[in-house]
mmCIF file of C-alpha atoms and ligand atoms in Angstrom:
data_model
loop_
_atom_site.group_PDB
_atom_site.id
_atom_site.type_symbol
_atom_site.label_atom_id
_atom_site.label_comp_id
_atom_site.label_asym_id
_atom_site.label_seq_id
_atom_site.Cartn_x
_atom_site.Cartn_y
_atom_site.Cartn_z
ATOM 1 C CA UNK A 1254 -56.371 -68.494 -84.946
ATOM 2 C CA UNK A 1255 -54.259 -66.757 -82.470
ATOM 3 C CA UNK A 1256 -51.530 -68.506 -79.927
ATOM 4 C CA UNK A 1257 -52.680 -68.426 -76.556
ATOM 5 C CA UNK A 1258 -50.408 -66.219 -74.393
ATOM 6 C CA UNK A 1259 -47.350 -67.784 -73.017
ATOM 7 C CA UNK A 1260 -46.443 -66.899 -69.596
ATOM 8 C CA UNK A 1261 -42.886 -67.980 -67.591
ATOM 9 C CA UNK A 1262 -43.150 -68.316 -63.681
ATOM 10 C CA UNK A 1263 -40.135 -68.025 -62.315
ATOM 11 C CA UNK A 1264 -39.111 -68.693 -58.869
ATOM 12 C CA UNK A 1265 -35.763 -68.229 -56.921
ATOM 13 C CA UNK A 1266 -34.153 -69.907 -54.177
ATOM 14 C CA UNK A 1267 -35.626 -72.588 -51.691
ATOM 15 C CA UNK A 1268 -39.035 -71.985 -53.555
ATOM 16 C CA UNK A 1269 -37.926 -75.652 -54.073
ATOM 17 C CA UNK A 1270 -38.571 -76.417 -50.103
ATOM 18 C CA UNK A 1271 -41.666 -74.657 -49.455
ATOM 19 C CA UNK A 1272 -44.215 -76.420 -46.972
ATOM 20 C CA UNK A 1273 -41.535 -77.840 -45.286
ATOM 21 C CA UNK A 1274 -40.347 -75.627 -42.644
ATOM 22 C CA UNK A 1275 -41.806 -71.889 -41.424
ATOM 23 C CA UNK A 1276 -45.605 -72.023 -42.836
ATOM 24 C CA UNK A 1277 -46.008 -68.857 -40.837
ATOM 25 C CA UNK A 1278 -44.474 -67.144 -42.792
ATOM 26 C CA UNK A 1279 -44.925 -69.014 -46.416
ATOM 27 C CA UNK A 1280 -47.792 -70.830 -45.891
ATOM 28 C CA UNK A 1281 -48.265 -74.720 -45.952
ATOM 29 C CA UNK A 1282 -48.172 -75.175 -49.718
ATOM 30 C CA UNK A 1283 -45.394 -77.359 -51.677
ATOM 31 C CA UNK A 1284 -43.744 -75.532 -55.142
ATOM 32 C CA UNK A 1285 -45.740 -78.324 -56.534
ATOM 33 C CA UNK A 1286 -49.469 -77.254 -55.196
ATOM 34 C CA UNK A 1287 -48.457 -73.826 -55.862
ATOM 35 C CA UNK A 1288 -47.643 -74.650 -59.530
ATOM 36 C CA UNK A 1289 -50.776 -76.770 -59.704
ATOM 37 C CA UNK A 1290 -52.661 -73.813 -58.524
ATOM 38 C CA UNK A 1291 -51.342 -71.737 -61.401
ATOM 39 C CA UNK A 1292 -51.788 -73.914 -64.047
ATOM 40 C CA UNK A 1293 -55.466 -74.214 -63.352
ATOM 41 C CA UNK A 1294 -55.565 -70.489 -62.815
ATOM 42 C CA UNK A 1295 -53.833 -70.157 -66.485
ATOM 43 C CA UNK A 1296 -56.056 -73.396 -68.002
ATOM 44 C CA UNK A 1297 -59.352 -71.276 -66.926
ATOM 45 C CA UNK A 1298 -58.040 -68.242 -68.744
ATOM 46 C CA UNK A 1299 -56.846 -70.053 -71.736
ATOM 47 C CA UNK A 1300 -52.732 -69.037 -71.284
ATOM 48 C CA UNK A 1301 -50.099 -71.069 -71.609
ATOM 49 C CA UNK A 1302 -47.956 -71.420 -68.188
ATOM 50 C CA UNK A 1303 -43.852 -72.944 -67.977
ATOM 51 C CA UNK A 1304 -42.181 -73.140 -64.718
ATOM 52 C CA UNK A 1305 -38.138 -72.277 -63.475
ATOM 53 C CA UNK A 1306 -37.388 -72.519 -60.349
ATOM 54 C CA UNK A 1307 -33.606 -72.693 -59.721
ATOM 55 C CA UNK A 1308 -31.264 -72.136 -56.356
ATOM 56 C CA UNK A 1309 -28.391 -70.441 -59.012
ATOM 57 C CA UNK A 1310 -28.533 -66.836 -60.090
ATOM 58 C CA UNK A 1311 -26.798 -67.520 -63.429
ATOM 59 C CA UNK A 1312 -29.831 -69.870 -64.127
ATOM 60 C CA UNK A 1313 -32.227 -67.719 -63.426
ATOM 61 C CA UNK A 1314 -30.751 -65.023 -65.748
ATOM 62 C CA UNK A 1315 -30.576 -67.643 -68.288
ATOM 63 C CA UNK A 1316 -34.324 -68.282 -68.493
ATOM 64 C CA UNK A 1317 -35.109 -65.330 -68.070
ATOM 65 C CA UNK A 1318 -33.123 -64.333 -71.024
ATOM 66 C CA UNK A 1319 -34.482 -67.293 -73.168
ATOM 67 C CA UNK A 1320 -38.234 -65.886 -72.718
ATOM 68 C CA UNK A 1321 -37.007 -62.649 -74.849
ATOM 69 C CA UNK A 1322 -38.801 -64.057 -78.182
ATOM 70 C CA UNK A 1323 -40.715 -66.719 -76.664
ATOM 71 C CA UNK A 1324 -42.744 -65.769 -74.000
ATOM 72 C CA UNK A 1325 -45.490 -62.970 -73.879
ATOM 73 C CA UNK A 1326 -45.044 -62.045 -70.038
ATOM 74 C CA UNK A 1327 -42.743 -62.977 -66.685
ATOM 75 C CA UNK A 1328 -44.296 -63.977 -63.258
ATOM 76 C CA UNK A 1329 -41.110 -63.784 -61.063
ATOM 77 C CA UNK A 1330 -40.872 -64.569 -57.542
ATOM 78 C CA UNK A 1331 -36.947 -64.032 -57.256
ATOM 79 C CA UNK A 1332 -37.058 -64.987 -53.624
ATOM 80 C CA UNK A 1333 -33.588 -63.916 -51.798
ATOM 81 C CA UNK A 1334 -32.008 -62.702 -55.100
ATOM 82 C CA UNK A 1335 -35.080 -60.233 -54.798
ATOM 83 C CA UNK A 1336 -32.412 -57.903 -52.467
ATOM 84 C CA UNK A 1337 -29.407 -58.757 -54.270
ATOM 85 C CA UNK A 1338 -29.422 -59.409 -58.232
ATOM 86 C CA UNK A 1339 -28.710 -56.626 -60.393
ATOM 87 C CA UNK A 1340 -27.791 -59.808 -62.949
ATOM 88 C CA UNK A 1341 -31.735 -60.576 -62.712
ATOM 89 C CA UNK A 1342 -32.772 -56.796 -62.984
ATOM 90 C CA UNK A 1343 -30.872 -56.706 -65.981
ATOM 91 C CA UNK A 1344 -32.244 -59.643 -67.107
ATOM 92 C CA UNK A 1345 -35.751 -58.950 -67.153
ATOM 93 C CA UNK A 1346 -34.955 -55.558 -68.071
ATOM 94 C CA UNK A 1347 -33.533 -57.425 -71.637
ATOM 95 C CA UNK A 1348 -36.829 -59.002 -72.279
ATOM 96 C CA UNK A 1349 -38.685 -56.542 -72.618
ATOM 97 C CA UNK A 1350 -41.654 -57.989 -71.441
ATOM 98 C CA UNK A 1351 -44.620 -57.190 -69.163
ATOM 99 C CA UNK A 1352 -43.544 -58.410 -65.233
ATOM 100 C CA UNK A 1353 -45.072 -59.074 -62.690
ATOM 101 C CA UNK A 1354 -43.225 -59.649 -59.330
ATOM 102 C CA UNK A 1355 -44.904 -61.882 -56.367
ATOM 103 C CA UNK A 1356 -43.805 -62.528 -52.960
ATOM 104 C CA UNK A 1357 -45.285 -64.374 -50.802
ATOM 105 C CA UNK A 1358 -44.738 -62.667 -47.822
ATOM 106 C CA UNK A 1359 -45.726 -58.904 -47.373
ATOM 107 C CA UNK A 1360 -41.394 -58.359 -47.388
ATOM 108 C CA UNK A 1361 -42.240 -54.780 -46.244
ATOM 109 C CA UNK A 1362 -43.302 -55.552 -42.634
ATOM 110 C CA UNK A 1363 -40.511 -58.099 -41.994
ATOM 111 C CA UNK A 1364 -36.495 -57.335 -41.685
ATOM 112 C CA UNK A 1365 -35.203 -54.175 -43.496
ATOM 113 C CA UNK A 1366 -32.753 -56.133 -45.686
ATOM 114 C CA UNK A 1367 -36.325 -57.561 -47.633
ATOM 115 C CA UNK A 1368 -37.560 -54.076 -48.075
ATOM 116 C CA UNK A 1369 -35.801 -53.319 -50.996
ATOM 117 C CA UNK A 1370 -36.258 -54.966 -53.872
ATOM 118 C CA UNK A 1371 -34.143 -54.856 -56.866
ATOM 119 C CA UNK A 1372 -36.356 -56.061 -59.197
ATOM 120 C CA UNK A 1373 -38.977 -53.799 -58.337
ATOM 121 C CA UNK A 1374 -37.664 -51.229 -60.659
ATOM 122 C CA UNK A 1375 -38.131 -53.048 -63.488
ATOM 123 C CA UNK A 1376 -41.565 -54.613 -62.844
ATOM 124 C CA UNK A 1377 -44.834 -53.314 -63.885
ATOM 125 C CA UNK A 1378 -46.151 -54.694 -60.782
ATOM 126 C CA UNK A 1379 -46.017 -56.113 -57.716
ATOM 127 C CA UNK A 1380 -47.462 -57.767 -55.015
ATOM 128 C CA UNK A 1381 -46.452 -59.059 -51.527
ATOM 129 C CA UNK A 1382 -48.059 -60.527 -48.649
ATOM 130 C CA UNK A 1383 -50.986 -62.063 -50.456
ATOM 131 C CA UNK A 1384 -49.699 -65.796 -50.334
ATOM 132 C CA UNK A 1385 -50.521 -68.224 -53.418
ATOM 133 C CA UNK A 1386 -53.149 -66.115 -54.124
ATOM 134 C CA UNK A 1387 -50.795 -63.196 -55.495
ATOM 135 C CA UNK A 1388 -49.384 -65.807 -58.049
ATOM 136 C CA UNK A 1389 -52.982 -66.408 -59.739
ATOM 137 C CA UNK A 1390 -53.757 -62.853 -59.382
ATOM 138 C CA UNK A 1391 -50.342 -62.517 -61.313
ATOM 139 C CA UNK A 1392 -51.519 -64.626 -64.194
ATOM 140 C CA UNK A 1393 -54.932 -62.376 -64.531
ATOM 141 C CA UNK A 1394 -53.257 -59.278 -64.614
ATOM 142 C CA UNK A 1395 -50.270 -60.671 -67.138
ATOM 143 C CA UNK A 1396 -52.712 -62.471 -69.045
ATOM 144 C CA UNK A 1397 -55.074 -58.980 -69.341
ATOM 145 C CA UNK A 1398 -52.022 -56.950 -70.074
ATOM 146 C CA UNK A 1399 -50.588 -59.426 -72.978
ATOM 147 C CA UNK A 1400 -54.315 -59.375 -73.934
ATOM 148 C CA UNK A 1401 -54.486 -55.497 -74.219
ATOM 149 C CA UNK A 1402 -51.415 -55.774 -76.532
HETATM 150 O O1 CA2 B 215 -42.060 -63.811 -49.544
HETATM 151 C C1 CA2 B 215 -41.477 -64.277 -50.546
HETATM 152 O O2 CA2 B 215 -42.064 -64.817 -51.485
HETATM 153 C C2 CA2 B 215 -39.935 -64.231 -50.605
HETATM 154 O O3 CA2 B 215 -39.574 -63.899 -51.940
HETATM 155 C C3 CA2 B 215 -39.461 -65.618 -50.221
HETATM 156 C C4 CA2 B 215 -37.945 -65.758 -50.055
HETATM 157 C C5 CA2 B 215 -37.374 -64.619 -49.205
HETATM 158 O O4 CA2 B 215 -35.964 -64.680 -49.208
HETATM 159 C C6 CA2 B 215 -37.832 -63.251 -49.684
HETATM 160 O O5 CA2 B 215 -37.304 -62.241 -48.814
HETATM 161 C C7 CA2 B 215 -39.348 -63.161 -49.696
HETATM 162 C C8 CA2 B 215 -37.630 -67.125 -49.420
HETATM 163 C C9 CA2 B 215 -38.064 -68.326 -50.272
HETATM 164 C C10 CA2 B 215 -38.393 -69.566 -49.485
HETATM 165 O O6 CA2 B 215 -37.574 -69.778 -48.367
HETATM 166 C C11 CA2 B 215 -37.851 -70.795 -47.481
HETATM 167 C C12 CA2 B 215 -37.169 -70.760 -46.269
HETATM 168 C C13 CA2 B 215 -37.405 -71.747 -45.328
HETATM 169 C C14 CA2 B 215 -38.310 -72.767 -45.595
HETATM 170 C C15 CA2 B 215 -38.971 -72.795 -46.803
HETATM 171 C C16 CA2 B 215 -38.751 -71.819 -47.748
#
């Protein structure tokens, strides 16, 4: 029998404090409803789901450099580091697996510094502006692509 796809969210910093402060722009959802919300999305299409978040860059790279070998696909939400991280680019660049990138908000119709995204580059998609709905969608499309393997 074959392993059922493994997929690694990851999310960046203050993920952690969602729902607590400016649901008009991130919605009312907690990490923790959001996570629940994936892992029923993933449990209905019989893949495997682990969650990161982390506030620390150097974290982030780590886990994403762990999934090289054991995971079949990245979900990444990088949050700020989004506009910043070249460490993170280069990160999922090294595992050579199929990405996905979510944000939350639609980045492109809010301050210029969110426009660009560094991570972009190295995704094979992305999505942004379609809430907690973009991170299930995210699990159908990186559990279709691992499937098309
Ligand atoms: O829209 C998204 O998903 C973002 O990746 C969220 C990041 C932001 O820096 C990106 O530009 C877009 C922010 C993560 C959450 O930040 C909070 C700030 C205040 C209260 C709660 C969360």
């Amino acid at each position: 029998m074959t392993q059922p796809a493994r997929i690694l969210v990851v999310n960046g910093p203050n993920l952690n404090v969602l729902g607590t402060r400016n649901p008009e722009v991130y919605g009312a959802e907690t990490l923790a409803d959001l996570e629940a919300r994936v892992r029923r999305r993933a449990e209905a299409l019989g893949v495997e789901v682990e969650f990161v978040q982390s506030n620390h860059e150097g974290e982030l790279v780590d886990a994403i450099q762990r999934a090289r070998g054991e995971a079949d696909g990245i979900l990444i939400n990088p949050a700020a580091y989004s506009h910043t991280s070249v460490a993170i680019r280069d990160a999922l660049e090294y595992a050579e697996l199929p990405v996905f990138e979510v944000h939350l908000s639609n980045i492109h119709r809010r301050e210029e510094f969110r426009h660009r995204s560094f991570v972009s580059g190295v995704a094979d998609a992305v999505l942004a502006g379609a809430g907690p709905l973009g991170y299930e969608l995210g699990v159908e499309w990186l559990a279709e692509r691992i499937a098309a393997r």
